[in-house]
XYZ file of C-alpha atoms in Angstrom:
667
model
C -62.992 138.196 -159.512
C -66.366 136.983 -158.284
C -69.636 136.049 -159.897
C -73.327 136.837 -159.321
C -75.737 134.523 -161.087
C -78.781 136.272 -162.570
C -80.648 133.034 -163.458
C -82.203 130.315 -161.360
C -81.079 126.665 -161.885
C -84.093 125.763 -164.030
C -83.468 128.868 -166.146
C -79.868 127.784 -166.686
C -81.166 124.379 -167.819
C -83.264 126.092 -170.485
C -80.333 128.268 -171.501
C -78.126 125.175 -171.906
C -80.505 123.923 -174.612
C -79.590 126.890 -176.847
C -76.093 125.731 -177.954
C -77.374 122.149 -178.239
C -80.088 123.343 -180.596
C -77.586 125.277 -182.708
C -75.386 122.205 -183.138
C -78.389 120.010 -184.020
C -79.351 122.447 -186.744
C -76.031 121.689 -188.426
C -76.708 117.918 -188.225
C -80.195 117.984 -189.710
C -80.710 116.599 -193.240
C -82.414 118.827 -195.725
C -85.525 117.453 -197.461
C -84.684 117.653 -201.191
C -87.086 117.675 -204.080
C -86.209 115.218 -206.941
C -84.585 117.148 -209.758
C -83.844 115.837 -213.260
C -80.231 116.609 -214.108
C -79.515 117.173 -217.816
C -75.819 116.669 -217.309
C -73.563 114.601 -215.069
C -71.622 117.806 -214.330
C -73.884 118.633 -211.360
C -73.783 115.188 -209.764
C -70.722 115.952 -207.688
C -72.433 119.012 -206.068
C -75.522 116.941 -205.233
C -73.461 114.188 -203.642
C -71.532 116.826 -201.634
C -74.794 118.241 -200.209
C -75.897 114.773 -199.215
C -72.635 114.274 -197.310
C -72.906 117.623 -195.529
C -76.470 116.981 -194.349
C -75.872 113.412 -193.326
C -76.735 112.877 -189.645
C -73.770 110.535 -189.150
C -71.269 112.538 -191.153
C -68.449 114.243 -189.170
C -69.017 117.991 -188.971
C -66.525 119.827 -191.055
C -64.826 122.975 -189.841
C -67.473 125.759 -189.930
C -66.678 129.367 -188.964
C -70.344 130.310 -188.633
C -70.989 127.541 -186.090
C -67.951 128.625 -184.117
C -69.098 132.249 -184.004
C -72.607 131.261 -182.948
C -71.352 129.068 -180.112
C -68.923 131.822 -179.071
C -71.812 134.304 -178.841
C -73.793 131.889 -176.647
C -70.765 131.285 -174.399
C -70.132 134.992 -173.983
C -73.829 135.551 -173.151
C -73.609 132.842 -170.483
C -70.578 134.558 -168.945
C -72.420 137.901 -168.987
C -75.374 136.324 -167.160
C -72.955 135.287 -164.411
C -72.118 139.005 -163.916
C -68.351 138.736 -163.390
C -66.849 141.630 -161.459
C -64.579 142.839 -158.697
C -66.055 144.041 -155.392
C -64.676 147.516 -154.672
C -65.527 147.500 -150.955
C -66.864 144.271 -149.554
C -68.528 143.956 -146.161
C -67.325 141.436 -143.620
C -70.737 141.341 -141.937
C -72.712 139.571 -144.643
C -75.849 141.513 -143.618
C -76.988 145.014 -144.500
C -79.660 147.202 -142.952
C -80.789 149.960 -145.302
C -82.271 152.900 -143.369
C -84.047 155.189 -145.849
C -85.049 158.664 -144.667
C -88.621 159.337 -145.866
C -89.204 162.624 -144.029
C -90.341 165.924 -145.551
C -86.840 167.305 -146.101
C -86.128 164.422 -148.509
C -88.499 166.113 -150.984
C -85.856 168.803 -151.579
C -85.107 169.080 -155.292
C -81.331 169.632 -155.054
C -80.558 166.039 -156.098
C -79.084 166.659 -159.534
C -80.647 164.513 -162.240
C -83.055 162.837 -159.808
C -86.437 164.383 -158.974
C -85.615 164.833 -155.280
C -83.367 163.559 -152.509
C -85.627 160.603 -151.817
C -85.342 159.345 -155.406
C -81.571 159.777 -155.283
C -81.411 157.752 -152.065
C -83.552 155.021 -153.647
C -81.189 154.906 -156.616
C -78.196 154.539 -154.280
C -79.894 151.685 -152.398
C -80.937 150.007 -155.651
C -77.289 149.950 -156.762
C -76.310 148.319 -153.473
C -79.038 145.685 -153.898
C -77.854 144.936 -157.435
C -74.295 144.464 -156.146
C -75.267 142.001 -153.416
C -73.676 138.573 -153.518
C -75.691 135.399 -153.040
C -74.407 134.893 -149.493
C -75.489 138.385 -148.400
C -78.833 139.312 -146.832
C -80.390 142.725 -146.328
C -83.448 144.427 -144.870
C -85.094 147.757 -145.721
C -86.477 150.216 -143.145
C -87.941 153.631 -143.890
C -88.276 156.277 -141.204
C -89.913 159.670 -140.731
C -91.630 160.358 -137.400
C -92.015 156.574 -137.135
C -90.229 153.568 -138.615
C -91.638 151.012 -141.052
C -89.935 147.725 -141.927
C -90.698 147.292 -145.633
C -88.679 144.100 -146.001
C -87.174 141.888 -143.329
C -83.852 140.113 -143.886
C -83.700 138.260 -147.184
C -81.167 137.356 -149.837
C -83.810 137.669 -152.567
C -82.842 140.801 -154.466
C -86.183 140.806 -156.262
C -88.087 141.146 -152.993
C -85.758 143.927 -151.860
C -86.265 145.816 -155.118
C -90.047 145.428 -154.840
C -89.967 146.742 -151.271
C -87.834 149.684 -152.390
C -90.411 150.541 -155.058
C -93.134 150.582 -152.384
C -91.239 153.131 -150.304
C -92.867 156.569 -150.335
C -91.641 159.942 -149.117
C -93.877 161.634 -146.509
C -94.720 165.128 -145.257
C -93.703 164.197 -141.721
C -90.779 165.264 -139.511
C -87.831 162.987 -138.766
C -87.196 160.645 -135.845
C -84.572 157.965 -136.418
C -84.997 156.233 -133.043
C -87.577 153.691 -134.236
C -85.456 152.678 -137.228
C -82.375 152.251 -135.043
C -84.321 150.096 -132.600
C -85.469 147.835 -135.454
C -81.847 147.253 -136.494
C -80.664 146.999 -132.892
C -83.069 144.166 -132.150
C -81.287 141.987 -134.698
C -77.639 142.853 -134.128
C -77.704 143.256 -130.354
C -80.043 140.633 -128.814
C -80.922 141.157 -125.152
C -80.334 138.837 -122.235
C -82.973 136.998 -120.203
C -82.089 138.730 -116.923
C -79.330 140.834 -115.440
C -75.647 140.319 -116.092
C -73.997 138.211 -113.382
C -77.100 136.174 -112.634
C -76.388 132.431 -112.901
C -79.699 132.026 -114.749
C -78.829 134.764 -117.196
C -78.728 133.510 -120.784
C -78.360 135.115 -124.186
C -81.819 134.947 -125.770
C -80.388 134.875 -129.312
C -77.064 134.875 -131.089
C -75.751 138.293 -132.092
C -75.994 138.954 -135.806
C -73.637 141.810 -136.762
C -74.773 143.963 -139.661
C -73.738 146.990 -141.686
C -76.080 149.902 -140.901
C -76.364 152.064 -144.032
C -78.169 155.356 -143.299
C -79.363 157.211 -146.406
C -80.402 160.650 -145.202
C -79.665 164.371 -145.198
C -79.040 164.204 -141.459
C -82.181 166.153 -140.560
C -82.699 164.399 -137.227
C -81.571 164.909 -133.653
C -78.425 163.302 -132.306
C -79.037 159.981 -130.558
C -76.746 160.029 -127.559
C -78.254 157.147 -125.571
C -78.045 154.494 -128.291
C -75.455 151.706 -128.172
C -74.490 150.564 -131.676
C -73.072 147.290 -130.359
C -72.630 144.907 -133.303
C -73.897 147.437 -135.842
C -71.378 149.111 -138.132
C -72.972 152.482 -139.051
C -72.267 154.252 -142.326
C -73.817 157.631 -143.143
C -74.592 158.201 -146.831
C -75.283 161.938 -147.111
C -77.974 162.923 -149.608
C -78.385 166.488 -150.843
C -76.410 169.564 -151.882
C -74.699 171.981 -149.502
C -75.741 174.856 -151.794
C -79.492 174.448 -151.364
C -82.092 177.246 -151.284
C -85.016 177.243 -148.890
C -87.209 179.928 -147.338
C -89.692 178.521 -144.818
C -92.732 179.592 -142.821
C -91.900 178.189 -139.394
C -94.926 179.561 -137.503
C -98.374 180.869 -138.430
C -101.326 181.468 -136.126
C -104.398 183.646 -135.862
C -106.343 184.888 -132.893
C -109.046 187.386 -132.093
C -108.348 190.738 -130.489
C -108.771 190.696 -126.702
C -110.558 194.032 -126.597
C -112.324 193.704 -129.976
C -113.335 190.069 -130.542
C -114.754 191.005 -133.949
C -111.227 191.832 -135.112
C -108.386 189.355 -135.492
C -104.676 189.212 -136.168
C -102.468 186.700 -137.930
C -98.831 186.187 -136.945
C -96.123 184.495 -139.010
C -92.401 183.740 -138.722
C -90.298 183.351 -141.872
C -86.684 182.111 -142.000
C -84.182 181.906 -144.854
C -82.424 178.557 -144.384
C -80.582 178.814 -147.714
C -77.117 180.030 -148.643
C -78.150 183.025 -150.781
C -80.281 186.136 -150.272
C -83.938 185.650 -151.220
C -86.584 188.182 -152.296
C -90.224 187.071 -152.312
C -93.822 188.041 -151.619
C -95.683 186.923 -148.496
C -99.397 186.656 -149.384
C -102.370 186.076 -147.085
C -105.541 184.353 -148.335
C -108.792 184.240 -146.334
C -111.211 181.465 -147.368
C -109.269 181.134 -150.636
C -109.487 184.838 -151.525
C -106.359 186.996 -151.645
C -106.320 189.547 -148.817
C -102.944 191.276 -148.890
C -99.245 190.797 -149.683
C -95.948 192.033 -148.339
C -92.585 192.024 -150.115
C -89.630 190.721 -148.107
C -85.891 190.232 -148.602
C -83.995 187.924 -146.268
C -80.274 187.281 -146.077
C -79.018 183.738 -145.357
C -79.984 182.624 -141.813
C -82.113 185.762 -141.350
C -85.474 185.506 -139.567
C -88.401 187.923 -139.442
C -91.919 188.150 -138.070
C -94.945 189.542 -139.895
C -98.364 190.564 -138.528
C -101.583 190.885 -140.549
C -104.674 192.682 -139.235
C -108.098 191.213 -139.988
C -110.800 193.728 -139.163
C -114.439 192.665 -138.949
C -113.672 188.919 -138.994
C -116.431 187.751 -136.649
C -117.272 184.580 -138.548
C -115.167 181.454 -138.881
C -112.426 181.636 -141.505
C -109.669 179.483 -143.019
C -106.386 181.337 -143.522
C -103.544 180.428 -145.857
C -100.114 182.049 -146.080
C -97.982 181.585 -149.192
C -94.433 182.418 -150.209
C -94.665 183.591 -153.818
C -92.154 184.653 -156.420
C -91.754 188.435 -156.722
C -93.628 189.984 -159.602
C -96.341 187.318 -159.639
C -98.757 189.985 -160.775
C -102.522 189.775 -160.580
C -102.570 186.012 -160.892
C -100.648 185.508 -157.625
C -100.263 181.819 -158.309
C -96.498 181.448 -158.739
C -95.008 179.796 -155.639
C -91.469 180.625 -154.612
C -89.038 178.501 -156.601
C -86.760 177.134 -153.893
C -85.656 173.563 -153.175
C -88.400 172.628 -150.677
C -91.992 173.689 -151.329
C -93.928 172.106 -148.438
C -92.853 174.865 -146.020
C -93.793 177.628 -148.484
C -97.420 177.235 -147.397
C -98.955 177.555 -143.930
C -102.519 177.299 -142.656
C -104.476 178.633 -139.703
C -108.106 179.134 -138.785
C -110.477 181.277 -136.780
C -113.304 179.405 -135.137
C -116.645 181.102 -134.669
C -116.950 182.942 -131.371
C -117.997 180.446 -128.713
C -120.267 181.273 -125.800
C -119.183 179.792 -122.460
C -121.441 179.075 -119.505
C -120.437 180.672 -116.182
C -122.152 180.111 -112.822
C -121.562 182.902 -110.276
C -122.315 182.107 -106.618
C -122.330 185.347 -104.600
C -124.220 187.288 -101.944
C -123.998 190.258 -104.213
C -121.107 191.747 -106.179
C -121.981 194.640 -108.445
C -118.456 195.096 -109.937
C -118.398 191.377 -110.826
C -121.842 191.570 -112.364
C -120.940 194.642 -114.429
C -117.641 193.119 -115.560
C -119.353 189.953 -116.818
C -122.041 191.854 -118.723
C -119.887 194.261 -120.751
C -120.303 194.113 -124.528
C -117.036 192.170 -124.944
C -117.843 189.662 -122.176
C -121.466 189.212 -123.216
C -120.343 187.978 -126.661
C -118.532 185.013 -125.124
C -120.290 184.491 -121.793
C -123.711 183.514 -120.433
C -123.575 184.224 -116.688
C -125.993 182.739 -114.151
C -125.946 184.498 -110.716
C -127.058 182.492 -107.668
C -126.888 183.012 -103.906
C -124.714 180.758 -101.647
C -127.817 178.824 -100.582
C -127.967 177.414 -104.107
C -124.960 175.218 -103.254
C -127.187 172.929 -101.148
C -129.787 172.388 -103.858
C -130.092 169.115 -105.861
C -129.928 171.196 -109.042
C -126.445 172.475 -108.177
C -125.216 169.003 -107.191
C -126.312 167.542 -110.532
C -124.910 170.563 -112.382
C -121.494 170.382 -110.690
C -121.130 166.591 -111.012
C -121.968 166.682 -114.723
C -119.635 169.616 -115.363
C -122.292 171.516 -117.309
C -120.622 174.892 -116.673
C -117.317 175.970 -118.191
C -116.465 177.994 -115.053
C -117.932 178.486 -111.576
C -117.046 181.642 -109.625
C -117.355 181.377 -105.832
C -117.441 184.860 -104.296
C -116.763 184.667 -100.519
C -118.207 181.133 -100.308
C -117.043 177.532 -100.577
C -118.798 174.339 -101.797
C -118.653 171.075 -99.887
C -117.166 169.272 -102.902
C -115.256 170.877 -105.763
C -117.178 170.740 -109.068
C -116.086 168.909 -112.213
C -115.003 172.117 -113.918
C -112.630 175.066 -113.525
C -113.233 177.436 -110.607
C -112.430 181.012 -109.502
C -112.515 181.710 -105.734
C -112.701 185.334 -104.567
C -111.798 185.813 -100.893
C -112.260 182.088 -100.160
C -110.278 178.842 -100.359
C -111.235 175.839 -102.541
C -110.346 172.999 -100.137
C -108.170 171.830 -97.256
C -105.186 171.676 -99.611
C -105.200 175.466 -99.597
C -104.377 177.705 -96.613
C -104.135 181.360 -95.683
C -100.439 182.196 -95.419
C -100.784 185.533 -93.594
C -103.095 187.509 -91.392
C -105.556 190.006 -92.910
C -104.075 193.411 -93.553
C -103.374 196.077 -96.143
C -101.693 194.512 -99.170
C -99.290 196.072 -101.664
C -98.719 194.323 -105.001
C -95.059 193.833 -105.925
C -94.893 191.313 -108.768
C -96.971 190.086 -111.753
C -96.361 186.991 -113.914
C -96.881 188.621 -117.318
C -96.072 185.408 -119.174
C -99.418 183.843 -118.248
C -102.309 184.586 -120.655
C -104.632 185.671 -117.837
C -102.218 188.465 -116.875
C -101.844 189.988 -120.325
C -102.634 193.680 -120.851
C -102.922 194.297 -117.092
C -101.457 197.164 -115.052
C -102.182 196.488 -111.358
C -99.619 198.457 -109.359
C -102.039 201.364 -108.773
C -104.502 199.109 -106.950
C -105.449 199.755 -103.359
C -106.264 196.668 -101.273
C -107.531 197.576 -97.817
C -107.569 194.043 -96.434
C -106.018 191.005 -98.044
C -104.194 187.793 -97.226
C -101.625 185.662 -99.016
C -102.469 182.084 -99.969
C -100.572 178.825 -100.336
C -101.809 175.986 -102.502
C -101.048 172.351 -103.330
C -98.080 171.105 -105.331
C -97.942 172.751 -108.748
C -99.485 176.040 -107.633
C -98.350 178.985 -109.764
C -98.115 182.534 -108.462
C -99.725 185.030 -110.834
C -99.649 188.106 -108.572
C -97.379 188.547 -105.565
C -97.816 190.984 -102.717
C -95.650 192.252 -99.893
C -96.973 189.457 -97.665
C -96.928 186.583 -100.187
C -98.991 185.213 -103.079
C -102.163 187.216 -103.736
C -103.434 185.479 -106.890
C -102.594 181.802 -107.473
C -103.522 179.102 -110.022
C -103.321 175.365 -109.251
C -104.112 172.195 -111.243
C -106.715 169.691 -109.967
C -107.381 166.364 -111.754
C -107.548 167.929 -115.196
C -109.148 171.161 -113.974
C -107.753 174.458 -112.652
C -108.559 176.485 -109.518
C -107.888 180.236 -109.458
C -107.772 181.846 -105.983
C -107.786 185.598 -105.207
C -106.581 186.434 -101.692
C -108.739 189.507 -101.176
C -112.404 190.365 -101.548
C -113.826 192.843 -104.038
C -116.911 193.612 -101.934
C -117.155 193.093 -98.151
C -119.978 193.538 -95.664
C -119.967 196.164 -92.952
C -121.050 195.437 -89.377
C -124.627 196.393 -90.229
C -124.586 194.109 -93.305
C -124.316 196.836 -95.922
C -121.876 196.112 -98.772
C -118.683 198.145 -99.050
C -115.681 198.072 -101.328
C -112.390 196.478 -100.305
C -110.391 197.677 -103.318
C -110.456 200.256 -106.082
C -109.871 197.564 -108.742
C -113.471 197.757 -109.961
C -112.827 201.404 -111.003
C -109.681 200.546 -112.991
C -109.628 199.686 -116.706
C -107.769 196.491 -115.864
C -110.816 194.947 -114.083
C -112.975 194.143 -117.163
C -109.815 193.128 -119.074
C -108.907 190.685 -116.278
C -112.406 189.189 -116.265
C -112.280 188.822 -120.042
C -108.918 187.048 -119.724
C -110.484 184.694 -117.163
C -113.346 183.942 -119.559
C -110.978 183.320 -122.435
C -108.300 181.250 -120.731
C -110.008 179.691 -117.700
C -113.568 179.273 -118.967
C -112.302 178.232 -122.415
C -113.613 181.019 -124.645
C -110.122 181.513 -126.094
C -109.931 177.824 -126.968
C -112.745 178.413 -129.421
C -111.190 181.320 -131.329
C -107.881 180.081 -132.722
C -108.076 176.787 -134.597
C -105.413 174.314 -133.400
C -102.516 173.241 -135.625
C -101.109 169.701 -135.797
C -98.113 168.056 -137.437
C -98.564 165.780 -140.480
C -99.257 162.242 -139.309
C -100.638 163.249 -135.907
C -103.798 161.638 -134.567
C -106.283 164.512 -134.307
C -108.557 164.365 -131.265
C -111.457 166.808 -131.151
C -114.504 167.240 -128.949
C -117.895 168.286 -130.270
C -121.328 168.498 -128.734
C -122.330 165.103 -127.351
C -125.662 165.061 -129.196
C -123.871 165.060 -132.584
C -123.720 161.447 -133.798
C -121.279 161.928 -136.685
C -119.238 164.648 -138.327
C -117.691 165.196 -141.744
C -114.011 166.223 -141.970
C -112.689 167.620 -145.241
C -109.467 169.279 -146.361
C -110.387 172.620 -147.900
C -113.358 172.163 -150.223
C -112.787 168.416 -150.647
C -115.243 165.606 -150.041
C -115.847 165.132 -146.292
C -114.888 161.888 -144.579
C -117.695 160.762 -142.282
C -116.605 159.864 -138.723
C -118.863 158.721 -135.891
C -118.428 160.521 -132.573
C -117.784 158.839 -129.246
C -120.167 158.756 -126.310
C -118.756 162.014 -124.925
C -118.575 163.785 -128.283
C -114.946 162.801 -128.939
C -113.697 162.517 -132.533
C -110.464 160.905 -133.763
C -109.080 161.665 -137.235
C -106.000 159.815 -138.527
C -105.829 160.737 -142.226
C -103.689 163.780 -141.475
C -100.678 163.441 -143.788
C -101.606 166.307 -146.111
C -101.011 169.895 -144.888
C -103.995 172.208 -145.222
C -107.049 173.677 -143.530
C -109.642 171.126 -142.402
C -113.317 171.810 -141.727
C -115.429 169.757 -139.317
C -119.132 169.856 -140.157
C -122.357 168.300 -138.889
C -124.774 168.493 -141.780
C -124.618 172.065 -143.048
C -123.290 173.427 -139.750
C -119.601 174.237 -139.257
C -118.621 172.576 -135.982
C -114.869 173.106 -135.793
C -111.686 173.981 -137.690
C -108.103 172.742 -137.478
C -105.008 172.856 -139.664
C -102.054 170.617 -140.540
C -98.637 172.297 -140.899
C -95.047 171.079 -141.014
C -93.628 173.896 -138.825
C -90.330 172.101 -138.234
C -87.077 174.036 -138.322
C -85.312 170.690 -138.340
C -86.958 169.739 -141.642
C -86.717 173.203 -143.195
C -82.985 173.378 -142.436
C -82.184 171.307 -145.510
C -78.417 171.873 -145.542
C -77.137 168.279 -145.171
C -75.212 167.555 -142.005
C -71.653 166.311 -142.304
C -71.708 164.449 -138.977
C -74.082 163.386 -136.224
C -73.791 161.703 -132.846
C -74.871 158.085 -132.546
C -74.320 156.612 -129.118
C -70.734 157.339 -128.165
C -69.571 157.771 -131.746
C -69.432 160.640 -134.190
C -70.668 159.370 -137.544
C -69.201 161.177 -140.533
C -70.547 161.134 -144.047
C -69.089 158.405 -146.236
C -70.081 160.099 -149.471
C -70.717 157.354 -152.028
C -69.963 153.720 -151.198
C -67.546 152.262 -153.752
C -69.665 149.896 -155.787
C -68.758 146.626 -157.436
C -66.911 146.898 -160.771
C -68.737 144.678 -163.261
C -67.782 143.565 -166.761
C -71.016 142.077 -168.115
C -71.780 145.161 -170.175
C -68.486 144.826 -172.048
C -69.129 141.111 -172.572
C -72.580 141.838 -174.015
C -70.961 144.337 -176.376
C -68.608 141.543 -177.478
C -71.631 139.284 -178.062
C -73.161 141.872 -180.341
C -69.864 142.230 -182.205
C -69.608 138.456 -182.735
C -73.194 138.275 -184.003
C -72.510 141.153 -186.384
C -69.461 139.350 -187.806
C -71.440 136.109 -188.123
C -74.258 137.907 -189.968
C -71.748 139.572 -192.335
C -70.009 136.274 -193.143
C -73.310 134.468 -193.674
C -74.605 137.065 -196.117
C -71.288 137.128 -197.997
C -71.317 133.343 -198.297
C -74.787 133.087 -199.780
C -74.367 136.101 -202.041
């Protein structure tokens, strides 16, 4: 049997005055009014009352006084909270790690609203059962850790910190929370072990590590628990239901930039088969729906076509209950709703600036002025002599162009932008790896965006050479004599090098073709890929997606002094831009489509999505790896068995008996 006092010393002093006051009430004399007695018969009763109320008279046996004092004594015992500790800790310190990630919003927590509330209830019970000698701290974790309360024995402060804890829309990373606990229990040394000057910087303070989570985090294999004693308190049901959108993006058609497509991936992470509607909304207006049925663990992909979508648009994908009807406003009723919605965006078509330095290249000129290329490109053609002009030097140093194409020529210094060299090398870090000769293509890297939709094996190359580049060079097209088309990084920029010329000059100076590529359908497609992925036109079509809690960094035109960022149709938050047009946005916890505006002009779009299979897989884990140990779920920690409730019931019973006797006596 042990005791937990619920009152402070000064409160006990006040409580001690209660029985004293009750006894004094029985000593007090009653103020009597003089009464004329017609008979001496009543004198004995009057004298008896005087004796009873005499301050110096010995108190006679009184059942009511006994019952009242018994009730006070029982109340005092109840306030001491007598009980038996079911499972006591030998550490004397507890570290509560509370998972506050998105998966803790799952509603499979029985009577509680969600898993997070159930975990808070479990921690609150542990705080209530703490003994006076014990201390505890509270740490919440999602993608980052937050110490809500450092070590204290004050249960009131721990309860207040627990009330401040909030569940988030963020993914899970337990590392930061473990490091916070590790810093206390496993203090580091001042130098290396074995050094005579090596000292322990602090005394180790062992602690019980209580992890309240559904296990939706990665194993931590490189963590040493040391003096920590981990216990995993699993939260959640193993019969949960959850269908999730794990990916959603939109992009414009390569050959028809006015058209777009949206792509989505849907997974059933639950334990039962689910039937639902997948609905697409464009700028808040329903566009189309598709009915799907997924078995447990089944995954599927869905594509939506968006014809004639040349302007910017915000897209939303929803999982809805089947038979929603015309209203289409009934979300799918599973255990986790945050992943039933996904957002994407289409930016307005952006025009990129391209400088072409050439002696003359008709196929290149035609390819950059097709209808598709003209919508995203403004090309400026200059002769090689332009490279020596002050205008070019200022232009290249400032990086005013998104791409510079050097056709059979080379600048003295590489510009501060991406480049495309045709039949020439960028710098001394590049070299010709073979002698000129007829080249046959043998391999294409189809995984790179610039090589999509290309068929090149019918090309004829009359004279070409292979190239070798600096460290990090990637081969895009390989020939029988080596790399024919290569891409290499350069201080934040990229250099694309083609090992053969499109147009050459004959002995008399007349131009002649060196390949039949200009006559193939793949030539304008390749140039469009270069504009999209090397010049940056593609960067301006699909709006980027970020995780909740990420710091969003955007770049706008440098002359814009401030922008407004709003979620959906909400009130914009005004943010000043940096000197180079950079914008940082940190209020990114809420998923949705965000619009970036400058006055009435739409400047940019981005979206916030969970897109985490780890969070959407809400089936609680039974075990996880922590350091060199396998931590198994402990279920529910056996709590302290307390008797104060029964004692309070006895107090009420005693007061009821006292009230009954008092009323019977005066009746």
